[in-house]
PDB file of C-alpha atoms in Angstrom:
ATOM      1  CA  ASP A   1      -0.025   0.015  -0.027  1.00 70.00           C
ATOM      2  CA  VAL A   2       1.110   3.518  -0.831  1.00 68.00           C
ATOM      3  CA  LYS A   3       1.729   5.544   2.327  1.00 90.00           C
ATOM      4  CA  VAL A   4       2.061   9.237   2.496  1.00 96.00           C
ATOM      5  CA  THR A   5       2.670  10.700   5.858  1.00 96.00           C
ATOM      6  CA  GLN A   6       2.648  14.183   7.108  1.00 96.00           C
ATOM      7  CA  SER A   7       4.487  15.372  10.181  1.00 91.00           C
ATOM      8  CA  SER A   8       1.476  16.754  12.178  1.00 92.00           C
ATOM      9  CA  ARG A   9      -2.222  16.257  12.169  1.00 94.00           C
ATOM     10  CA  TYR A  10      -2.976  19.469  14.016  1.00 96.00           C
ATOM     11  CA  LEU A  11      -0.731  22.606  14.353  1.00 96.00           C
ATOM     12  CA  VAL A  12      -1.287  25.987  16.034  1.00 97.00           C
ATOM     13  CA  LYS A  13       1.151  28.741  15.193  1.00 97.00           C
ATOM     14  CA  ARG A  14       1.274  32.553  16.005  1.00 97.00           C
ATOM     15  CA  THR A  15       1.202  35.259  13.276  1.00 97.00           C
ATOM     16  CA  GLY A  16       4.787  35.781  11.937  1.00 97.00           C
ATOM     17  CA  GLU A  17       6.124  32.342  12.831  1.00 97.00           C
ATOM     18  CA  LYS A  18       7.972  30.273  10.241  1.00 97.00           C
ATOM     19  CA  VAL A  19       6.178  27.020   9.723  1.00 97.00           C
ATOM     20  CA  PHE A  20       7.452  23.772   8.218  1.00 97.00           C
ATOM     21  CA  LEU A  21       5.101  21.021   7.025  1.00 97.00           C
ATOM     22  CA  GLU A  22       6.628  17.824   6.087  1.00 97.00           C
ATOM     23  CA  CYS A  23       5.415  15.142   3.891  1.00 97.00           C
ATOM     24  CA  VAL A  24       7.019  11.733   3.229  1.00 97.00           C
ATOM     25  CA  GLN A  25       6.066   9.077   0.694  1.00 96.00           C
ATOM     26  CA  ASP A  26       7.435   5.466   0.633  1.00 94.00           C
ATOM     27  CA  MET A  27       6.544   4.545  -3.010  1.00 92.00           C
ATOM     28  CA  ASP A  28       9.329   6.125  -4.994  1.00 92.00           C
ATOM     29  CA  HIS A  29       6.877   8.390  -6.733  1.00 93.00           C
ATOM     30  CA  GLU A  30       8.392  11.239  -8.898  1.00 92.00           C
ATOM     31  CA  ASN A  31       5.580  13.637  -8.441  1.00 93.00           C
ATOM     32  CA  MET A  32       4.614  15.417  -5.066  1.00 96.00           C
ATOM     33  CA  PHE A  33       1.993  18.068  -4.427  1.00 96.00           C
ATOM     34  CA  TRP A  34       0.993  20.482  -1.777  1.00 97.00           C
ATOM     35  CA  TYR A  35      -2.712  21.577  -1.672  1.00 97.00           C
ATOM     36  CA  ARG A  36      -4.718  23.599   0.800  1.00 97.00           C
ATOM     37  CA  GLN A  37      -8.399  22.844   1.338  1.00 96.00           C
ATOM     38  CA  ASP A  38     -10.845  25.404   2.412  1.00 94.00           C
ATOM     39  CA  PRO A  39     -14.676  25.163   2.662  1.00 89.00           C
ATOM     40  CA  GLY A  40     -16.400  26.202  -0.606  1.00 86.00           C
ATOM     41  CA  LEU A  41     -13.108  26.542  -2.352  1.00 89.00           C
ATOM     42  CA  GLY A  42     -12.087  22.876  -2.657  1.00 88.00           C
ATOM     43  CA  LEU A  43      -8.478  21.843  -3.101  1.00 94.00           C
ATOM     44  CA  ARG A  44      -6.113  24.496  -4.458  1.00 94.00           C
ATOM     45  CA  LEU A  45      -2.658  23.620  -5.627  1.00 94.00           C
ATOM     46  CA  ILE A  46       0.183  25.542  -3.898  1.00 96.00           C
ATOM     47  CA  TYR A  47       3.332  23.873  -5.429  1.00 96.00           C
ATOM     48  CA  PHE A  48       4.147  20.730  -6.907  1.00 94.00           C
ATOM     49  CA  SER A  49       7.515  18.958  -7.789  1.00 95.00           C
ATOM     50  CA  TYR A  50       8.130  16.368 -10.395  1.00 92.00           C
ATOM     51  CA  ASP A  51      11.824  15.559  -9.448  1.00 91.00           C
ATOM     52  CA  VAL A  52      14.285  16.131  -6.668  1.00 92.00           C
ATOM     53  CA  LYS A  53      15.198  19.786  -6.369  1.00 87.00           C
ATOM     54  CA  MET A  54      12.406  20.644  -9.034  1.00 90.00           C
ATOM     55  CA  LYS A  55       9.571  22.723  -8.132  1.00 93.00           C
ATOM     56  CA  GLU A  56       6.700  24.419  -9.968  1.00 93.00           C
ATOM     57  CA  LYS A  57       4.261  27.045  -8.675  1.00 94.00           C
ATOM     58  CA  GLY A  58       0.736  26.044  -8.542  1.00 92.00           C
ATOM     59  CA  ASP A  59      -2.359  28.413  -8.397  1.00 90.00           C
ATOM     60  CA  ILE A  60      -1.698  30.028  -4.991  1.00 95.00           C
ATOM     61  CA  PRO A  61       2.028  30.082  -4.304  1.00 96.00           C
ATOM     62  CA  GLU A  62       2.146  33.345  -2.496  1.00 96.00           C
ATOM     63  CA  GLY A  63       3.416  33.245   1.043  1.00 96.00           C
ATOM     64  CA  TYR A  64       4.641  29.667   0.588  1.00 98.00           C
ATOM     65  CA  SER A  65       7.896  27.959  -0.461  1.00 97.00           C
ATOM     66  CA  VAL A  66       8.854  24.358  -0.901  1.00 97.00           C
ATOM     67  CA  SER A  67      11.914  22.185  -0.700  1.00 96.00           C
ATOM     68  CA  ARG A  68      12.480  18.716  -2.220  1.00 96.00           C
ATOM     69  CA  GLU A  69      15.974  17.663  -1.345  1.00 94.00           C
ATOM     70  CA  LYS A  70      15.253  13.967  -1.380  1.00 95.00           C
ATOM     71  CA  LYS A  71      12.786  12.153  -3.600  1.00 95.00           C
ATOM     72  CA  GLU A  72      10.658  10.862  -0.712  1.00 96.00           C
ATOM     73  CA  ARG A  73      10.312  14.132   1.133  1.00 97.00           C
ATOM     74  CA  PHE A  74       8.516  17.299   0.045  1.00 97.00           C
ATOM     75  CA  SER A  75       8.347  20.142   2.570  1.00 97.00           C
ATOM     76  CA  LEU A  76       6.093  23.151   2.591  1.00 98.00           C
ATOM     77  CA  ILE A  77       7.345  26.330   4.284  1.00 98.00           C
ATOM     78  CA  LEU A  78       5.312  29.398   5.430  1.00 97.00           C
ATOM     79  CA  GLU A  79       7.911  31.934   5.683  1.00 94.00           C
ATOM     80  CA  SER A  80       5.844  34.234   8.007  1.00 97.00           C
ATOM     81  CA  ALA A  81       2.524  32.757   8.942  1.00 97.00           C
ATOM     82  CA  SER A  82      -0.609  34.756   8.633  1.00 97.00           C
ATOM     83  CA  THR A  83      -4.109  34.169   9.747  1.00 97.00           C
ATOM     84  CA  ASN A  84      -5.408  33.789   6.175  1.00 97.00           C
ATOM     85  CA  GLN A  85      -3.055  30.702   5.968  1.00 98.00           C
ATOM     86  CA  THR A  86      -5.237  28.902   8.517  1.00 98.00           C
ATOM     87  CA  SER A  87      -6.388  25.904   6.563  1.00 97.00           C
ATOM     88  CA  MET A  88      -6.183  22.068   6.014  1.00 97.00           C
ATOM     89  CA  TYR A  89      -2.953  21.294   4.144  1.00 98.00           C
ATOM     90  CA  LEU A  90      -2.831  18.102   2.126  1.00 97.00           C
ATOM     91  CA  CYS A  91       0.242  16.522   0.585  1.00 97.00           C
ATOM     92  CA  ALA A  92      -0.060  14.047  -2.421  1.00 96.00           C
ATOM     93  CA  SER A  93       2.260  11.886  -4.340  1.00 95.00           C
ATOM     94  CA  SER A  94       1.740  10.446  -7.696  1.00 92.00           C
ATOM     95  CA  PRO A  95       3.395   8.018 -10.051  1.00 88.00           C
ATOM     96  CA  GLY A  96       1.521   9.422 -12.938  1.00 83.00           C
ATOM     97  CA  THR A  97      -2.200  10.195 -12.918  1.00 81.00           C
ATOM     98  CA  GLU A  98      -3.626   8.820  -9.539  1.00 87.00           C
ATOM     99  CA  GLN A  99      -2.767  10.935  -6.673  1.00 91.00           C
ATOM    100  CA  PHE A 100      -2.229   9.534  -3.074  1.00 93.00           C
ATOM    101  CA  PHE A 101      -2.987  11.762  -0.343  1.00 96.00           C
ATOM    102  CA  GLY A 102      -1.589  12.081   3.189  1.00 96.00           C
ATOM    103  CA  PRO A 103      -3.934  12.470   6.195  1.00 96.00           C
ATOM    104  CA  GLY A 104      -3.608  16.325   6.161  1.00 96.00           C
ATOM    105  CA  THR A 105      -2.401  18.875   8.518  1.00 97.00           C
ATOM    106  CA  ARG A 106      -4.961  21.282  10.109  1.00 97.00           C
ATOM    107  CA  LEU A 107      -3.012  24.421  10.586  1.00 97.00           C
ATOM    108  CA  THR A 108      -4.430  27.384  12.802  1.00 98.00           C
ATOM    109  CA  VAL A 109      -2.594  30.637  12.738  1.00 97.00           C
ATOM    110  CA  LEU A 110      -3.505  32.884  15.698  1.00 96.00           C
TER     111      LEU A 110
ATOM    112  CA  ARG B   2     -16.584  30.757 -14.088  1.00 73.00           C
ATOM    113  CA  LYS B   3     -14.802  27.897 -12.254  1.00 81.00           C
ATOM    114  CA  GLU B   4     -12.869  25.486 -14.341  1.00 88.00           C
ATOM    115  CA  VAL B   5     -14.643  22.509 -12.612  1.00 92.00           C
ATOM    116  CA  GLU B   6     -18.041  22.862 -11.122  1.00 93.00           C
ATOM    117  CA  GLN B   7     -20.137  20.591  -8.866  1.00 95.00           C
ATOM    118  CA  ASP B   8     -23.482  20.978  -7.112  1.00 92.00           C
ATOM    119  CA  PRO B   9     -22.390  21.085  -3.407  1.00 91.00           C
ATOM    120  CA  GLY B  10     -25.551  19.295  -2.281  1.00 90.00           C
ATOM    121  CA  PRO B  11     -26.254  17.771   0.179  1.00 94.00           C
ATOM    122  CA  PHE B  12     -27.986  15.064  -1.662  1.00 95.00           C
ATOM    123  CA  ASN B  13     -30.038  13.142   1.034  1.00 97.00           C
ATOM    124  CA  VAL B  14     -31.214   9.839  -0.195  1.00 97.00           C
ATOM    125  CA  PRO B  15     -32.709   6.737   1.520  1.00 97.00           C
ATOM    126  CA  GLU B  16     -30.746   3.458   1.632  1.00 97.00           C
ATOM    127  CA  GLY B  17     -31.180   1.488  -1.602  1.00 97.00           C
ATOM    128  CA  ALA B  18     -31.805   4.591  -3.760  1.00 97.00           C
ATOM    129  CA  THR B  19     -30.075   5.399  -7.019  1.00 97.00           C
ATOM    130  CA  VAL B  20     -28.300   8.871  -7.106  1.00 97.00           C
ATOM    131  CA  ALA B  21     -26.243  10.558  -9.782  1.00 96.00           C
ATOM    132  CA  PHE B  22     -24.054  13.563  -9.689  1.00 92.00           C
ATOM    133  CA  ASN B  23     -22.762  15.645 -12.492  1.00 94.00           C
ATOM    134  CA  CYS B  24     -19.618  17.706 -12.877  1.00 95.00           C
ATOM    135  CA  THR B  25     -19.007  20.242 -15.589  1.00 95.00           C
ATOM    136  CA  TYR B  26     -15.626  21.445 -16.812  1.00 93.00           C
ATOM    137  CA  SER B  27     -14.896  24.401 -18.883  1.00 90.00           C
ATOM    138  CA  ASN B  28     -11.609  23.484 -20.759  1.00 80.00           C
ATOM    139  CA  SER B  29     -12.143  21.232 -23.663  1.00 75.00           C
ATOM    140  CA  ALA B  30      -8.432  20.378 -23.592  1.00 78.00           C
ATOM    141  CA  SER B  31      -8.910  18.515 -20.360  1.00 74.00           C
ATOM    142  CA  GLN B  32      -7.360  14.969 -20.755  1.00 77.00           C
ATOM    143  CA  SER B  33      -8.196  12.837 -17.771  1.00 88.00           C
ATOM    144  CA  PHE B  34     -11.039  12.622 -15.426  1.00 92.00           C
ATOM    145  CA  PHE B  35     -11.529  10.961 -12.000  1.00 94.00           C
ATOM    146  CA  TRP B  36     -13.979  10.769  -9.232  1.00 96.00           C
ATOM    147  CA  TYR B  37     -12.430  10.843  -5.615  1.00 97.00           C
ATOM    148  CA  ARG B  38     -14.165  10.183  -2.448  1.00 97.00           C
ATOM    149  CA  GLN B  39     -13.589  12.137   0.706  1.00 97.00           C
ATOM    150  CA  ASP B  40     -14.903  11.195   4.089  1.00 96.00           C
ATOM    151  CA  CYS B  41     -15.430  13.636   6.866  1.00 92.00           C
ATOM    152  CA  ARG B  42     -12.108  14.837   8.143  1.00 89.00           C
ATOM    153  CA  LYS B  43     -10.151  12.455   5.978  1.00 93.00           C
ATOM    154  CA  GLU B  44      -8.078  12.738   2.884  1.00 94.00           C
ATOM    155  CA  PRO B  45      -9.522  12.244  -0.643  1.00 96.00           C
ATOM    156  CA  LYS B  46      -9.171   8.727  -2.091  1.00 95.00           C
ATOM    157  CA  LEU B  47      -9.547   7.669  -5.704  1.00 94.00           C
ATOM    158  CA  LEU B  48     -12.894   6.175  -6.328  1.00 95.00           C
ATOM    159  CA  MET B  49     -12.665   5.561 -10.086  1.00 94.00           C
ATOM    160  CA  SER B  50     -11.304   6.909 -13.424  1.00 91.00           C
ATOM    161  CA  VAL B  51     -13.649   8.046 -16.077  1.00 91.00           C
ATOM    162  CA  TYR B  52     -13.263   6.960 -19.710  1.00 83.00           C
ATOM    163  CA  SER B  53     -15.031   8.070 -22.788  1.00 83.00           C
ATOM    164  CA  SER B  54     -16.566   4.666 -23.132  1.00 86.00           C
ATOM    165  CA  GLY B  55     -17.748   4.811 -19.553  1.00 86.00           C
ATOM    166  CA  ASN B  56     -16.779   2.445 -16.636  1.00 91.00           C
ATOM    167  CA  GLU B  57     -18.427   0.471 -13.968  1.00 94.00           C
ATOM    168  CA  ASP B  58     -17.270  -0.634 -10.798  1.00 93.00           C
ATOM    169  CA  GLY B  59     -19.828  -2.660  -8.765  1.00 96.00           C
ATOM    170  CA  ARG B  60     -22.557  -0.264  -7.837  1.00 97.00           C
ATOM    171  CA  PHE B  61     -20.643   2.837  -9.232  1.00 97.00           C
ATOM    172  CA  THR B  62     -20.893   3.875 -12.936  1.00 96.00           C
ATOM    173  CA  ALA B  63     -18.902   6.860 -14.252  1.00 96.00           C
ATOM    174  CA  GLN B  64     -19.289   8.462 -17.672  1.00 94.00           C
ATOM    175  CA  LEU B  65     -17.781  11.163 -19.774  1.00 93.00           C
ATOM    176  CA  ASN B  66     -19.492  13.355 -22.188  1.00 91.00           C
ATOM    177  CA  ARG B  67     -16.825  15.318 -24.005  1.00 90.00           C
ATOM    178  CA  ALA B  68     -19.422  17.116 -26.283  1.00 90.00           C
ATOM    179  CA  SER B  69     -21.289  18.639 -23.327  1.00 91.00           C
ATOM    180  CA  GLN B  70     -18.167  18.665 -21.171  1.00 92.00           C
ATOM    181  CA  TYR B  71     -19.381  16.976 -18.194  1.00 92.00           C
ATOM    182  CA  ILE B  72     -18.668  13.718 -16.178  1.00 95.00           C
ATOM    183  CA  SER B  73     -21.180  11.844 -14.146  1.00 96.00           C
ATOM    184  CA  LEU B  74     -21.151   9.419 -11.270  1.00 97.00           C
ATOM    185  CA  LEU B  75     -24.131   7.138 -10.696  1.00 97.00           C
ATOM    186  CA  ILE B  76     -24.461   5.180  -7.449  1.00 97.00           C
ATOM    187  CA  ARG B  77     -26.949   2.321  -7.320  1.00 98.00           C
ATOM    188  CA  ASP B  78     -28.356   0.681  -4.223  1.00 98.00           C
ATOM    189  CA  SER B  79     -26.938   3.329  -1.974  1.00 98.00           C
ATOM    190  CA  LYS B  80     -25.523   2.152   1.437  1.00 97.00           C
ATOM    191  CA  LEU B  81     -25.055   4.056   4.611  1.00 97.00           C
ATOM    192  CA  SER B  82     -21.311   3.750   4.043  1.00 97.00           C
ATOM    193  CA  ASP B  83     -21.585   5.760   0.687  1.00 98.00           C
ATOM    194  CA  SER B  84     -22.194   8.860   2.719  1.00 98.00           C
ATOM    195  CA  ALA B  85     -19.138  11.117   1.882  1.00 97.00           C
ATOM    196  CA  THR B  86     -18.210  14.050  -0.338  1.00 97.00           C
ATOM    197  CA  TYR B  87     -17.410  13.146  -3.897  1.00 97.00           C
ATOM    198  CA  LEU B  88     -14.873  15.242  -5.699  1.00 97.00           C
ATOM    199  CA  CYS B  89     -14.557  15.514  -9.416  1.00 95.00           C
ATOM    200  CA  VAL B  90     -10.988  15.955 -10.821  1.00 94.00           C
ATOM    201  CA  VAL B  91     -10.023  17.080 -14.159  1.00 92.00           C
ATOM    202  CA  ILE B  92      -6.360  16.889 -15.488  1.00 89.00           C
ATOM    203  CA  LYS B  93      -4.884  19.239 -17.971  1.00 80.00           C
ATOM    204  CA  GLY B  94      -1.547  18.549 -19.242  1.00 76.00           C
ATOM    205  CA  THR B  95       0.779  16.471 -17.082  1.00 71.00           C
ATOM    206  CA  TYR B  96       0.609  18.060 -13.647  1.00 75.00           C
ATOM    207  CA  LYS B  97      -2.410  20.433 -13.590  1.00 81.00           C
ATOM    208  CA  TYR B  98      -5.041  18.652 -11.455  1.00 89.00           C
ATOM    209  CA  ILE B  99      -8.228  20.629 -10.974  1.00 91.00           C
ATOM    210  CA  PHE B 100     -10.519  19.575  -8.237  1.00 93.00           C
ATOM    211  CA  GLY B 101     -14.079  20.403  -7.976  1.00 93.00           C
ATOM    212  CA  THR B 102     -15.446  21.676  -4.522  1.00 93.00           C
ATOM    213  CA  GLY B 103     -17.304  18.306  -4.015  1.00 95.00           C
ATOM    214  CA  THR B 104     -20.846  17.024  -3.842  1.00 96.00           C
ATOM    215  CA  ARG B 105     -21.959  15.850  -0.388  1.00 96.00           C
ATOM    216  CA  LEU B 106     -24.095  12.687  -0.226  1.00 97.00           C
ATOM    217  CA  LYS B 107     -25.821  11.642   2.847  1.00 97.00           C
ATOM    218  CA  VAL B 108     -27.577   8.172   2.765  1.00 97.00           C
ATOM    219  CA  LEU B 109     -30.341   7.876   5.248  1.00 97.00           C
ATOM    220  CA  ALA B 110     -31.418   4.848   7.060  1.00 94.00           C
TER     221      ALA B 110
END
């Protein structure tokens, strides 16, 4: 079974803090993705990566950066957290078309 | 206009009923189509792919209508365990996955 894990299920941070969300997959997938999911807006793509050290902006990259130093790990970084970044963050990996999601991190920024 | 649109529901149906959802997409260059299921407070999981010829998996049937730019999901003999949010996904190019906001289904005893 494909396993995608995320470092935290729930996280509470303060405005201005630097936040790291980690995602690890164990199936040697090339492609990895970070989404945020908000009520009424669905899943929106923040960044994706199709290879180690490669990254592409998604639809809403502002305020975020990513890092992919190893194939299995894709990190999302909030450089200076803001309250409008309170959301559910979902990581996914994919060998091709099907995406496998992690359990999500519910981030609250106070 | 959103690239992928779904009726948010909720669709409340009794057990054993047949229910159908549609999802419309705006870009005719869209290449691949899927239905995902998301349970409350859980991650989305692939339910089925959607092919031009239609495909069936047990009680679930998915169809694609390219001319009218919509995909559909039909669930027969609904079970309580089918209660979930169903997400339509359209892929453009290699990496561009566009998710609908989901249709919520509640199957009632």
